[in-house]
């Protein structure tokens, strides 16, 4: 669709008339072609490439090495400030002509500068006195694909894997290049190709040739390839009888494996490892620690420049509070990891919930570089269907203050190395990308891929600003669209928390699929897989007591944070039931309602808020193409009904446990408990998403009655 820019068109045409030929490296050529294509599309005219500046309106791109013009501009200090991957984009003059220069110290910096310029233009900002300059705050900004070698994707909701292993390495699909372009445009510089529940086959020679072909396709875009390494590989494919990290044959096997990889892929990024977690083998199988395992692997990679991202997502059925286990296992290992190891920690101590507090590990590992793992694919937030913009969730995590050293030791400042001086810094997002035409299963899920990249580059950028620029680039700059859709996106995460897991509830989703409501489930073999384990609702109250009178997991936080979460008078409502068990009739000081009434209110308000989202989407009809308008509207309709399903199922269940009834002023749940329980049971195992069979048409009646 054409972007209309009536106000700026003349300004842009004068300032950005043609591109001066860039150097010949594949990255500079990619940068040039992005500019020619992007400017052409925006300005609605063919953009020529000239050998030299010949008139006003030149766009010059390059490094001091690749371009004599860039060199002559004496950008010295400005360039020093932006390091290896940053850029400087400036209005200037060259040879007496007005020009815009896109300069950097490296070719990939130039590419990033070109995308920054295009973003600026797509948001219809002025180019008069243009001056943009930025450098990333985190070194490794990575997408983790949970893609299996058979083409399926664990927790993937956008079709099959993009990687067509059977046609690689011979066939390089345009999709690979477009994927790399999209990532480069938001600053992502690494990709883990395969699932952390890893198949060791990917480490065999024939697969490595396929991996090398993908690395070649991504290289011009500044994207390094990484692999999830199966810790048991020396046994599974190496013919050894052990995978003990201290065994010399095992060490040799990994060193040889690393040499083979680097022969094929000289800029290979490194390994991501899930070990001793959810059935995966690991060093504990041999009485060794996570540090033993990670250090052995990094010693195989380090001489080649590779890193190891060792995941801290561990828990077992040992009768202790699940959310406290990773801290207990990793905290004693602080300082024991070799250089080049990053311990990768999920944002929360549980598992990518609609809301949970930040993981206490972020405040507890001064001598171990920690990387942050966010989930972009919405495993617990309505998958492809529900419109949930994750920017506010990411921002909440990044701004959380760990008090690791003092006030202001936010998660952002911990992971970017400011607080503890980490020498390796990393952030990863579990990808939501697949073979679907729209890449991410829904149009709005693209915003989550986008905001992950933008916040990985700059953890201080606001979710609101990112939503605004994403909408302008994706749909239109018309304020009649931008304003209501920004509001809809910004409220969407809290809305989902309200209709799924309000006031600090967590993990009450259906077994395996994690899609619909199932707070009653109590029959799974491992205690901490059951929703009842997490909400602990009984006749007296609801919530998990993690204070000193309960599991005391709250003590894993710095004193200031611990005290805030442990006290009824200071804990934010949003985390209340995550840390405290509260009587059904206890009053919340914020609203004056009892916990029971507050639950009813939040669940109901969440449902009606989806209705408001639907209405506001209906109000923007005509501002965008009919296809995307309808796709989004259809999903919002589904979401509205499913929010109602969530509300009714949870309230009917908690009403039974608490022996309370729905207060007046609120709709009665549509069905009895047995109905919702049967729904889950009847879901055939080949259907990944159980749907509530209520008719999904028209509006459900309001949950809060007038
Ligand atoms: O939450 C769980 C997911 C698993 C996932 C695991 C992990 C890749 O349900 O599908 O496995 O987290 O992060 O390792």
Short mmCIF file of C-alpha atoms and ligand atoms in Angstrom, two decimals, residues 146 154-155 195-197 274 277-278 311 313 315 322 346 351-352 373 375 379-380 507 512 514, ligand 1:
data_model
loop_
_atom_site.label_atom_id
_atom_site.label_comp_id
_atom_site.label_asym_id
_atom_site.label_seq_id
_atom_site.Cartn_x
_atom_site.Cartn_y
_atom_site.Cartn_z
CA UNK A 146 12.59 -23.17 18.96
CA UNK A 154 7.85 -25.69 19.71
CA UNK A 155 5.44 -22.96 20.84
CA UNK A 195 15.16 -25.54 19.51
CA UNK A 196 16.79 -25.58 22.95
CA UNK A 197 15.25 -29.04 23.30
CA UNK A 274 19.37 -26.11 27.94
CA UNK A 277 16.09 -28.97 32.62
CA UNK A 278 12.78 -30.61 31.71
CA UNK A 311 20.15 -21.23 30.37
CA UNK A 313 15.60 -22.34 33.39
CA UNK A 315 13.38 -26.80 38.26
CA UNK A 322 9.53 -24.04 41.95
CA UNK A 346 14.06 -15.79 31.69
CA UNK A 351 7.82 -19.11 32.89
CA UNK A 352 6.83 -16.25 30.55
CA UNK A 373 15.55 -14.15 27.82
CA UNK A 375 9.50 -14.68 24.93
CA UNK A 379 2.86 -19.15 24.60
CA UNK A 380 0.84 -17.98 27.60
CA UNK A 507 0.11 -20.52 35.33
CA UNK A 512 0.31 -28.58 27.46
CA UNK A 514 -1.26 -23.21 27.72
O1 LIG B 1 7.69 -23.05 29.34
C1 LIG B 1 8.37 -24.05 28.81
C2 LIG B 1 7.74 -24.33 27.50
C3 LIG B 1 8.54 -25.36 26.78
C4 LIG B 1 9.96 -24.80 26.63
C5 LIG B 1 10.53 -24.50 28.00
C6 LIG B 1 11.90 -23.87 27.94
C7 LIG B 1 11.55 -25.20 24.88
O2 LIG B 1 6.43 -24.75 27.70
O3 LIG B 1 7.95 -25.60 25.54
O4 LIG B 1 10.79 -25.70 25.94
O5 LIG B 1 9.70 -23.59 28.64
O6 LIG B 1 11.97 -22.65 27.96
O7 LIG B 1 12.88 -24.59 27.86
#
